[in-house]
């Protein structure tokens, strides 16, 4: 297989660009580095296209390796023919290779193998070909010639049964038969589930008497059925039309009228029912689960990207409240840089219900620390805490604003070894409250400290392949971190660890160097960090920013390898490097002339030149500033305030297969069903909304007894 040509055709890319991308990957370059600084070589592939190429490249290389392994294994048995080798070499899927290898795979002693060892294969071939020796009569008369008492086939009936077992296994292991019946199963089978205990109340009641065609069942129902089965609440099976399957399989073999015809029919039926059906049904369920998990991971990754790309709230001086009942509401006070100024506990909820004392403490903290924003976690007691905060703002601080933040994963971080190292003198609850406040100030910097699986923006995340989920989400974090860029003088080791080319060890070394020598004055000093060699410097330098350093270019996304080009652009524009520190050169394109001509003169690729110009126009621009601003409130709503038809602004908190959950300012998120996201047909909710989006919704229905809110984005 020509892997480059195959990738180019499958992905719709130029072979030269694919070859260059593969070469760059093989040389150890990271995806963010290739996407940002090697655009000319790859034809401008972004990180999404490069990751797709990288994954497919790994699959095709694994496929080629498996082909070679299978060919060697069959050849070692002396059974490799030129035709079989060609079939294996031409396979485009691992499944096809495994199907071709199936008859030659070593396995436990089967009934058919035992019959072969007893010399019954010639008899089996007669059954398959529907021929009998001249002058032979009934099948039992023919089988009598193959009786082998020592091997256990001491009667004609047993010999015939042994030959039939060989036929059944031959039918069931034929690669073409397997492929055809696999397709038949996928297109016609139903997924059926029933209750283990129909009287038990469980979340799986919709699946107590459930049936849906396998080719139509949505991914979220696959995962729900899988979980119900795993928890012992459901029995799940694949229902296939056995008669139709056997007839289809039988039609693939030579049909002749003769004494062996009924025996061939029986062998085909046995081959399907005993040997093919169980494995094909297991395969179907495994493929459905894999499909559902793959899709769920993609949705999770897209949601995570939206959450990490949320706009930072700069200049927010925050009181962060982590609500609770018995132990009270934890308070952390942060300045605009996230530095802890004060902390404590208030008791606005039962059992103490000290509302007056809570309001007095809030007033004291607001006045003393010039607070302009209150952040409330959305967990236990959030609703009651929000009511007290809303009353306090209305009575005493009309200029104050508040917002609700998702506290998923905050407890994971606050109890982690990382949090203990960062804040050894603070208790777990204070760390958790600090984390909530910092999520508003800089979501990316704070959320990278939490395992992505714990952030809570997916569906069935605990049911997914954890290694694959971690890999996919790690890629998302890496892409977002490098797209945004990192201040090398303020970033935590957690954040630095996601920068292109930087390992966790090097990230800790950067922080240690900073603590020993003070702030980095320029990018060149990165070379002094232990274990940060030339290759790592090449990969990371453009993504690490040094604001306020000696070289203004160090605060931009311009890579040091392109500084000469950047300086020449500034010279032609008639400005100095210091202008970058004063806001850049917004009209640089007009000053320097045609970029295409200029690229040739400077010996620089056009795409790279345009990127440099964009940086010089707005140095160090944060792409997150284009994201929607968080929704702030000054008064609290409850579910009792909602009425059908009410128009509200909300923030998308989660996107799943069947819709989007939107925070509209009450404790319970509302669901916008996929059918209510737009007037047009929507294939998947992520085509319309992303986590973090601010959307306008209308209330459709409120189920106060169950705390459910139905919303629509269609007026």
XYZ file of C-alpha atoms in Angstrom:
715
model
C 0.000 0.000 0.000
C 1.178 3.489 -0.854
C 0.313 5.088 2.468
C 0.918 8.663 1.276
C -1.355 8.224 -1.748
C -4.000 6.513 0.388
C -3.969 9.319 2.977
C -4.142 11.979 0.280
C -7.138 10.314 -1.363
C -8.994 9.597 1.873
C -8.467 13.047 3.383
C -8.775 15.028 0.148
C -5.276 16.516 0.448
C -2.363 17.028 -1.936
C 0.118 14.123 -1.818
C 3.037 16.553 -1.441
C 1.396 18.167 1.604
C 0.653 14.759 3.131
C 4.219 13.587 2.553
C 5.582 16.747 4.184
C 3.247 16.397 7.172
C 4.202 12.749 7.671
C 7.892 13.651 7.493
C 7.436 16.421 10.077
C 5.532 14.084 12.411
C 8.182 11.384 12.035
C 10.867 13.941 12.893
C 9.225 14.473 16.287
C 7.464 17.779 15.647
C 4.244 18.331 17.597
C 0.889 18.895 15.937
C 0.513 22.483 17.280
C 4.008 23.390 16.032
C 3.379 21.964 12.549
C -0.040 23.632 12.340
C 1.297 27.070 13.368
C 4.829 27.246 12.014
C 5.048 24.857 9.068
C 2.042 25.946 7.027
C 3.914 26.190 3.726
C 5.037 22.579 3.958
C 1.583 21.193 4.771
C -0.495 23.518 2.631
C -1.973 25.175 5.702
C -3.383 22.102 7.487
C -4.836 23.080 10.856
C -4.514 21.046 14.053
C -7.787 19.197 13.387
C -6.653 18.033 9.931
C -3.210 17.106 11.224
C -4.598 15.049 14.088
C -6.900 13.213 11.673
C -3.913 12.528 9.433
C -1.793 11.375 12.374
C -4.468 8.949 13.590
C -5.082 7.532 10.124
C -1.333 7.257 9.512
C -0.976 5.166 12.670
C -3.860 2.917 11.555
C -2.459 2.342 8.067
C 1.018 1.602 9.398
C -0.455 -0.841 11.882
C -2.449 -2.405 9.022
C 0.699 -2.891 6.931
C 2.534 -4.408 9.888
C -0.338 -6.789 10.574
C -0.425 -7.859 6.914
C 3.259 -8.754 7.060
C 2.789 -10.648 10.327
C -0.161 -12.650 8.974
C 1.669 -13.518 5.757
C 4.642 -14.813 7.749
C 2.394 -16.838 10.063
C 0.522 -18.511 7.193
C 3.754 -19.098 5.263
C 5.243 -20.812 8.311
C 2.379 -23.322 8.080
C 3.205 -23.977 4.439
C -0.251 -22.808 3.345
C 0.515 -19.444 1.741
C -0.455 -19.210 -1.928
C 0.248 -16.279 -4.290
C -3.497 -15.655 -4.518
C -3.927 -15.541 -0.733
C -0.913 -13.274 -0.314
C -2.331 -10.892 -2.924
C -5.689 -10.833 -1.127
C -3.981 -9.997 2.151
C -1.754 -7.352 0.573
C -4.737 -5.645 -1.075
C -6.841 -5.481 2.114
C -7.725 -1.953 3.214
C -9.071 -2.818 6.668
C -7.727 -4.763 9.619
C -11.019 -6.647 9.810
C -10.464 -8.029 6.288
C -6.949 -9.184 7.193
C -8.268 -10.963 10.273
C -11.055 -12.601 8.235
C -8.499 -13.960 5.763
C -6.315 -15.205 8.600
C -9.200 -16.836 10.491
C -8.906 -20.344 8.905
C -5.176 -20.446 9.699
C -5.316 -19.086 13.222
C -4.189 -21.497 15.922
C -7.108 -22.474 18.127
C -8.172 -25.041 20.638
C -8.979 -28.495 19.299
C -12.356 -28.211 17.603
C -14.752 -30.887 16.460
C -13.722 -30.171 12.864
C -9.995 -30.441 13.652
C -10.555 -33.752 15.373
C -12.420 -34.975 12.280
C -9.636 -33.789 9.983
C -7.056 -35.655 12.044
C -9.212 -38.767 11.643
C -8.954 -38.481 7.851
C -12.512 -37.264 7.215
C -11.625 -34.235 5.050
C -12.119 -36.092 1.712
C -15.626 -36.983 2.831
C -16.241 -33.344 3.782
C -15.080 -32.233 0.333
C -17.595 -34.596 -1.267
C -20.354 -32.957 0.776
C -19.208 -29.485 -0.248
C -18.881 -30.360 -3.933
C -22.031 -32.534 -3.879
C -20.319 -35.469 -5.586
C -20.153 -39.160 -4.725
C -17.825 -41.865 -6.031
C -19.170 -43.794 -9.018
C -21.263 -46.715 -7.961
C -21.745 -45.282 -4.452
C -25.154 -45.264 -2.881
C -26.465 -43.481 0.191
C -24.237 -41.089 2.186
C -23.884 -43.621 4.999
C -22.541 -46.142 2.514
C -19.903 -43.607 1.405
C -19.154 -42.671 5.027
C -18.576 -46.325 5.907
C -15.320 -46.134 3.961
C -14.028 -43.495 6.419
C -14.825 -45.157 9.721
C -11.896 -44.692 12.154
C -12.598 -46.396 15.443
C -9.294 -45.350 17.040
C -10.146 -41.680 16.518
C -13.656 -42.100 17.880
C -15.482 -42.284 14.564
C -16.444 -45.959 14.846
C -19.694 -45.902 12.871
C -20.719 -44.465 9.489
C -23.062 -42.084 11.314
C -20.210 -40.662 13.410
C -17.943 -40.402 10.370
C -20.626 -38.513 8.470
C -21.228 -36.228 11.458
C -17.479 -35.530 11.682
C -17.339 -34.643 7.998
C -20.354 -32.377 8.508
C -18.441 -30.578 11.312
C -15.588 -29.936 8.862
C -18.053 -28.491 6.342
C -19.646 -26.289 9.021
C -16.258 -24.881 10.067
C -15.196 -24.388 6.433
C -18.394 -22.453 5.747
C -18.049 -20.388 8.918
C -14.383 -19.475 8.370
C -14.609 -18.507 4.714
C -13.652 -14.809 4.549
C -16.254 -13.984 1.897
C -19.016 -15.708 3.855
C -18.058 -13.882 7.022
C -18.013 -10.498 5.261
C -21.389 -11.127 3.628
C -23.135 -12.355 6.794
C -21.555 -9.540 8.804
C -23.116 -7.012 6.428
C -26.438 -8.886 6.565
C -26.390 -8.836 10.375
C -25.588 -5.146 10.527
C -28.362 -4.210 8.115
C -31.158 -6.446 9.418
C -30.544 -7.211 13.106
C -32.370 -5.589 16.012
C -30.954 -4.695 19.416
C -33.381 -6.074 21.998
C -33.384 -5.521 25.756
C -35.628 -6.576 28.623
C -35.668 -6.063 32.368
C -33.956 -8.463 34.722
C -36.595 -7.451 37.294
C -39.564 -5.688 35.663
C -40.838 -4.546 39.058
C -37.670 -2.680 40.009
C -37.570 1.087 39.527
C -34.355 2.051 37.727
C -33.227 4.705 35.231
C -33.384 1.965 32.592
C -37.170 1.543 32.540
C -37.395 2.882 28.940
C -35.367 -0.199 27.949
C -37.394 -2.826 29.854
C -39.129 -3.895 26.622
C -36.987 -2.264 23.970
C -36.203 -3.097 20.371
C -34.576 -0.998 17.662
C -32.831 -1.816 14.357
C -29.088 -1.947 14.903
C -28.382 0.316 11.939
C -30.692 3.019 13.339
C -30.077 2.944 17.091
C -28.605 6.276 18.281
C -25.295 6.282 20.082
C -26.651 7.496 23.412
C -29.118 4.584 23.512
C -26.302 2.131 22.784
C -24.381 3.463 25.775
C -27.486 3.429 27.986
C -28.269 -0.205 27.113
C -24.628 -1.183 27.647
C -24.614 0.410 31.086
C -27.923 -1.189 32.070
C -26.555 -4.593 31.094
C -23.289 -3.982 32.942
C -25.185 -3.003 36.098
C -27.292 -6.161 35.921
C -30.575 -4.365 35.230
C -31.048 -5.372 31.577
C -30.685 -8.462 29.424
C -29.524 -7.465 25.960
C -29.330 -9.574 22.811
C -29.073 -9.262 19.069
C -32.124 -10.552 17.219
C -31.487 -11.851 13.694
C -33.772 -13.647 11.215
C -31.950 -16.980 11.478
C -33.826 -18.633 8.604
C -33.023 -15.751 6.261
C -29.374 -15.783 7.366
C -29.043 -19.537 6.779
C -30.719 -19.247 3.376
C -28.359 -16.428 2.420
C -25.342 -18.449 3.483
C -26.573 -21.549 1.685
C -27.035 -19.610 -1.543
C -23.291 -18.918 -1.593
C -22.439 -22.630 -2.102
C -22.839 -24.939 -5.134
C -26.331 -26.395 -5.161
C -26.896 -29.806 -6.725
C -29.569 -32.385 -6.254
C -28.031 -35.486 -4.818
C -27.690 -37.620 -1.738
C -25.400 -35.116 0.027
C -27.704 -32.071 -0.474
C -29.579 -32.386 2.857
C -26.279 -32.922 4.666
C -24.793 -29.782 3.125
C -27.893 -27.820 4.138
C -27.603 -29.105 7.687
C -23.877 -28.285 7.803
C -24.483 -24.728 6.517
C -27.201 -24.199 9.142
C -24.911 -25.561 11.867
C -22.029 -23.431 10.655
C -24.133 -20.313 10.937
C -25.970 -21.048 14.200
C -23.119 -22.613 16.165
C -20.015 -20.943 14.761
C -20.927 -17.712 12.953
C -23.937 -16.177 14.681
C -22.462 -15.859 18.191
C -19.275 -14.154 16.969
C -21.110 -11.948 14.449
C -23.545 -10.803 17.125
C -20.706 -10.069 19.546
C -18.917 -8.195 16.782
C -22.025 -6.145 16.021
C -22.463 -5.088 19.613
C -18.752 -4.326 19.913
C -18.897 -2.177 16.765
C -21.979 -0.323 18.007
C -20.277 0.311 21.331
C -17.097 1.459 19.610
C -19.090 3.751 17.328
C -21.020 5.178 20.271
C -17.888 5.641 22.360
C -15.997 7.259 19.497
C -18.847 9.697 18.930
C -19.208 10.394 22.660
C -15.483 11.131 22.904
C -15.738 13.523 19.945
C -18.648 15.339 21.587
C -16.787 15.406 24.901
C -13.719 16.830 23.153
C -15.740 19.515 21.368
C -17.461 20.476 24.626
C -14.122 20.636 26.410
C -12.698 22.847 23.673
C -15.610 25.256 24.105
C -15.169 25.340 27.866
C -11.389 25.892 27.711
C -11.855 28.582 25.064
C -14.253 30.586 27.258
C -13.472 34.274 27.537
C -11.423 35.267 30.605
C -13.022 37.920 32.790
C -10.200 40.390 33.236
C -10.221 42.893 36.071
C -12.626 40.845 38.194
C -11.998 41.156 41.930
C -13.906 38.208 43.263
C -15.650 36.745 46.260
C -15.901 33.045 45.419
C -18.531 31.047 47.314
C -18.496 27.254 47.473
C -21.967 26.510 48.913
C -22.769 23.899 51.522
C -25.305 23.126 54.259
C -23.923 21.693 57.472
C -20.329 22.847 56.986
C -21.324 26.266 55.690
C -20.390 28.194 52.578
C -16.650 28.470 51.959
C -15.406 31.935 50.978
C -12.265 32.883 49.022
C -11.456 36.481 48.114
C -9.232 37.022 45.046
C -7.715 40.083 43.448
C -7.792 40.566 39.688
C -4.673 38.385 39.318
C -6.115 35.438 41.252
C -4.106 36.106 44.418
C -5.850 35.026 47.607
C -6.637 38.068 49.779
C -8.911 36.561 52.416
C -10.893 33.438 53.178
C -13.441 32.124 55.655
C -16.880 30.561 56.073
C -20.417 31.975 56.140
C -23.683 30.175 56.945
C -26.492 31.484 54.729
C -28.319 28.126 54.588
C -29.858 25.668 56.995
C -29.232 24.471 59.638
C -27.690 27.749 60.895
C -29.420 29.957 58.317
C -27.437 33.032 59.413
C -28.568 35.288 56.560
C -27.907 38.545 58.400
C -24.403 37.469 59.405
C -23.648 36.385 55.837
C -24.741 39.746 54.446
C -22.601 41.611 57.007
C -19.535 39.539 56.069
C -20.137 40.058 52.351
C -20.448 43.807 52.921
C -17.187 43.844 54.869
C -15.294 41.920 52.201
C -16.733 43.981 49.327
C -15.728 47.234 51.017
C -12.303 46.128 52.204
C -11.152 44.472 48.970
C -13.033 46.562 46.369
C -14.937 43.516 45.080
C -16.906 43.837 41.832
C -17.952 40.215 41.206
C -19.321 37.302 43.223
C -18.930 33.741 41.946
C -21.158 30.931 43.240
C -20.563 27.227 42.656
C -23.512 25.333 41.202
C -23.458 22.367 43.602
C -25.271 21.581 46.843
C -27.032 24.626 48.429
C -26.247 26.784 45.393
C -29.857 27.905 45.004
C -30.248 29.083 48.606
C -26.851 30.813 48.548
C -27.760 32.599 45.321
C -30.961 33.979 46.891
C -29.000 35.502 49.784
C -26.407 36.996 47.396
C -29.179 38.423 45.212
C -30.856 40.025 48.231
C -27.524 41.424 49.411
C -26.850 43.047 46.028
C -30.361 44.549 45.877
C -30.097 45.920 49.436
C -26.470 47.003 49.746
C -24.387 46.742 46.554
C -26.345 47.587 43.388
C -23.156 47.861 41.306
C -22.094 44.329 42.194
C -22.727 41.414 39.821
C -22.716 37.672 40.307
C -22.585 34.539 38.198
C -22.895 30.797 38.680
C -19.939 28.616 37.672
C -19.844 24.877 37.132
C -17.922 23.354 40.023
C -17.388 19.953 38.368
C -13.891 18.759 39.199
C -13.188 21.450 41.811
C -13.091 18.885 44.596
C -10.792 16.686 42.507
C -8.310 19.556 42.162
C -8.596 20.807 45.748
C -7.714 17.370 47.149
C -4.966 16.677 44.605
C -1.235 16.517 45.178
C -0.888 19.481 42.800
C -3.138 21.667 44.983
C -1.225 20.575 48.070
C 2.043 21.665 46.438
C 0.586 24.976 45.252
C -1.136 25.897 48.529
C 0.269 23.737 51.329
C -1.020 26.084 54.060
C -4.670 26.115 52.902
C -7.325 23.520 53.627
C -9.148 21.614 50.910
C -12.324 23.701 51.088
C -10.506 27.011 50.608
C -8.608 25.629 47.628
C -11.934 24.563 46.113
C -13.450 28.036 46.519
C -10.325 29.634 45.028
C -10.593 27.332 42.030
C -14.179 28.464 41.397
C -13.167 32.121 41.346
C -10.202 31.533 39.102
C -12.375 29.609 36.650
C -14.076 32.902 35.888
C -10.866 34.926 35.714
C -8.997 32.506 33.434
C -10.869 29.265 32.696
C -8.025 27.739 30.700
C -5.300 28.296 33.287
C -7.466 26.839 36.056
C -9.139 23.948 34.270
C -5.861 22.446 33.006
C -5.168 21.512 36.633
C -8.078 19.061 36.586
C -8.146 15.725 34.740
C -10.268 16.524 31.659
C -12.552 13.530 32.381
C -13.590 15.212 35.658
C -14.710 18.519 34.157
C -18.213 17.216 33.453
C -18.930 18.324 29.893
C -19.630 14.930 28.364
C -22.039 12.030 28.446
C -21.395 8.548 29.876
C -17.749 9.529 30.387
C -17.190 6.763 32.944
C -18.363 4.168 30.426
C -15.883 5.167 27.744
C -12.459 3.761 26.922
C -10.523 5.756 29.499
C -7.190 5.596 27.665
C -8.742 6.801 24.406
C -10.757 9.464 26.233
C -7.654 10.736 28.017
C -5.709 10.829 24.742
C -8.433 12.718 22.869
C -9.049 15.217 25.659
C -5.315 15.716 26.161
C -5.056 16.624 22.481
C -7.835 19.190 22.902
C -6.152 20.799 25.896
C -2.830 20.878 24.030
C -4.409 22.511 20.977
C -6.254 25.177 22.977
C -3.265 26.006 25.196
C -0.990 26.491 22.200
C -3.621 28.394 20.236
C -3.924 30.859 23.112
C -0.261 30.993 24.140
C 1.210 30.985 27.649
C 2.869 33.662 29.760
C 6.056 31.880 30.798
C 6.410 34.077 33.906
C 2.991 33.365 35.429
C 1.943 29.946 34.092
C 1.698 26.986 36.435
C 3.560 23.766 35.713
C 0.187 22.223 34.823
C -0.356 24.793 32.076
C 3.247 24.720 30.850
C 3.059 20.932 30.552
C 0.611 21.284 27.639
C 2.848 23.630 25.649
C 4.294 22.145 22.460
C 7.542 20.282 23.130
C 7.442 20.646 26.922
C 7.269 17.535 29.080
C 5.948 17.606 32.667
C 9.555 17.422 33.898
C 10.624 20.402 31.789
C 7.511 22.304 32.913
C 8.529 21.843 36.547
C 12.084 22.866 35.638
C 10.799 26.110 34.095
C 8.919 26.949 37.305
C 11.985 26.029 39.399
C 14.248 28.200 37.217
C 11.787 31.083 37.566
C 11.717 30.710 41.340
C 15.527 30.637 41.542
C 16.457 33.311 38.986
C 13.364 35.494 38.820
C 11.188 36.246 35.804
C 12.395 35.395 32.306
C 13.608 38.536 30.543
C 13.534 37.007 27.063
C 12.933 33.742 25.232
C 16.633 32.996 24.876
C 16.831 32.282 28.602
C 14.639 29.223 28.041
C 17.775 27.518 26.716
C 19.187 27.698 30.257
C 16.366 25.546 31.680
C 17.611 22.019 32.470
C 16.500 19.396 29.901
C 15.053 22.031 27.557
C 17.227 21.240 24.539
C 17.350 22.733 21.024
C 14.477 20.609 19.689
C 12.229 21.444 22.639
C 13.122 25.133 22.268
C 12.166 25.048 18.601
C 8.820 23.447 19.442
C 7.860 25.648 22.405
C 9.426 29.076 21.842
C 6.629 30.533 19.720
C 3.946 29.515 22.212
C 5.680 30.896 25.322
C 5.265 34.654 25.764
C 7.458 37.055 27.741
C 5.337 40.215 28.209
C 7.303 43.304 29.210
C 10.636 41.727 28.316
C 13.618 43.257 26.575
C 12.433 42.133 23.132
C 8.803 43.062 22.313
C 8.667 40.211 19.785
C 9.000 37.785 22.706
C 5.464 38.782 23.760
C 4.002 37.702 20.408
C 3.331 34.442 18.591
C 6.132 35.227 16.122
C 8.631 32.365 16.307
C 12.266 33.360 16.995
C 13.217 31.757 13.672
C 11.163 34.527 11.976
C 12.405 37.511 13.984
C 14.524 38.741 11.067
C 11.452 38.842 8.824
C 9.407 40.602 11.520
C 12.095 43.231 12.031
C 12.324 43.855 8.291
C 8.549 44.330 8.144
C 8.737 46.851 10.974
C 11.602 48.653 9.225
C 9.663 48.899 5.972
C 6.635 50.106 7.906
C 8.771 52.868 9.406
C 8.203 51.860 13.035
C 10.384 50.444 15.786
C 10.036 47.324 17.862
C 8.931 49.420 20.831
C 5.698 50.208 18.971
C 4.649 46.620 19.550
C 4.569 47.229 23.289
C 2.273 50.211 22.698
C -0.431 48.242 20.924
C 1.154 47.140 17.676
C 0.936 48.505 14.139
C -2.714 48.188 13.043
C -2.044 49.481 9.503
C 1.123 47.487 8.801
C -0.394 45.810 5.724
C -1.021 49.163 4.099
C 2.479 50.340 4.976
C 4.487 47.410 3.599
C 2.637 46.684 0.347
C 1.587 43.490 -1.430
C 2.230 40.461 0.827
C 2.761 38.068 -2.092
C 5.494 40.263 -3.565
C 6.975 40.863 -0.137
C 7.101 37.122 0.650
C 9.299 36.556 -2.398
C 11.609 39.427 -1.490
C 12.035 38.269 2.102
C 12.334 34.561 1.286
C 9.391 33.802 3.526
C 6.287 31.714 2.827
C 3.137 33.736 2.206
C 1.084 32.037 4.943
C 3.862 32.547 7.479
C 4.222 36.180 6.413
C 0.490 36.816 6.851
C 0.643 35.255 10.340
C 3.558 37.529 11.256
C 1.631 40.562 10.002
C -1.396 39.581 12.100
C 0.816 39.414 15.189
C 2.381 42.783 14.472
C -1.083 44.304 14.048
C -2.284 43.029 17.431
C 0.656 41.652 19.432
C -0.208 38.849 21.826
C -3.897 38.947 20.942
C -5.943 36.398 22.909
C -8.314 34.501 20.562
C -10.595 33.839 23.544
C -11.621 37.494 23.483
C -13.884 36.624 20.551
C -15.850 34.169 22.724
C -19.188 35.199 24.299
C -18.980 37.000 27.633
C -20.320 35.172 30.698
C -23.888 35.925 31.720
C -23.970 37.945 34.950
C -26.999 38.517 37.191
C -28.084 40.947 39.859
C -31.278 39.198 40.908
C -32.050 35.525 41.395
C -34.632 33.489 39.530
C -36.094 30.234 40.729
C -37.818 27.502 38.784
C -41.071 28.852 40.246
C -40.496 32.140 38.388
C -40.387 30.442 34.984
C -43.456 30.493 32.781
C -43.999 29.085 29.264
C -43.118 31.666 26.640
C -40.643 33.541 28.868
C -37.554 34.763 26.992
C -34.200 34.284 28.717
C -30.481 34.550 28.038
C -28.508 31.483 28.996
C -25.124 29.810 28.799
C -24.663 26.407 27.180
C -23.229 24.105 29.871
C -23.217 20.763 28.068
C -23.922 19.369 24.596
C -25.087 15.759 24.190
C -26.460 13.678 21.343
C -30.081 14.609 21.999
C -29.733 18.321 22.745
C -28.040 21.006 24.821
C -28.304 21.885 28.507
C -28.537 25.628 29.124
C -28.049 27.536 32.387
C -30.771 30.204 32.516
C -30.041 31.453 36.019
C -31.962 28.908 38.071
C -30.350 26.018 39.892
C -31.476 23.464 37.299
C -30.195 23.629 33.708
C -32.880 23.477 31.030
C -32.808 21.134 28.046
C -33.109 22.341 24.478
C -33.999 19.173 22.572
C -32.216 18.698 19.247
C -35.505 19.334 17.445
C -35.766 22.764 19.107
C -32.281 24.073 18.322
C -33.142 25.506 14.905
C -35.898 25.575 12.309
C -33.796 23.428 9.991
C -32.849 19.767 10.409
C -29.964 19.404 12.848
C -27.798 16.305 12.487
C -26.043 16.851 15.825
C -26.455 19.599 18.447
C -22.753 20.476 18.198
C -23.462 21.739 14.673
C -25.488 24.571 16.243
C -24.120 25.280 19.731
C -20.940 24.800 21.746
C -20.224 24.780 25.458
C -19.830 28.365 26.655
C -22.104 29.904 24.015
C -24.528 32.578 25.156
C -27.925 31.836 23.624
C -31.443 33.257 23.642
C -34.061 30.702 24.669
C -37.757 30.526 25.398
C -39.359 28.437 28.125
C -41.574 25.691 26.678
C -42.509 23.640 29.709
C -41.675 23.559 33.421
C -42.020 20.340 35.427
C -41.607 21.662 38.961
C -42.234 18.283 40.608
C -39.243 16.708 38.864
C -37.172 19.885 38.431
C -37.179 19.694 34.624
C -37.152 22.672 32.297
C -37.840 22.338 28.563
C -36.461 25.180 26.455
C -36.460 26.078 22.782
C -34.175 28.235 20.656
C -36.942 28.603 18.077
C -39.229 31.531 18.926
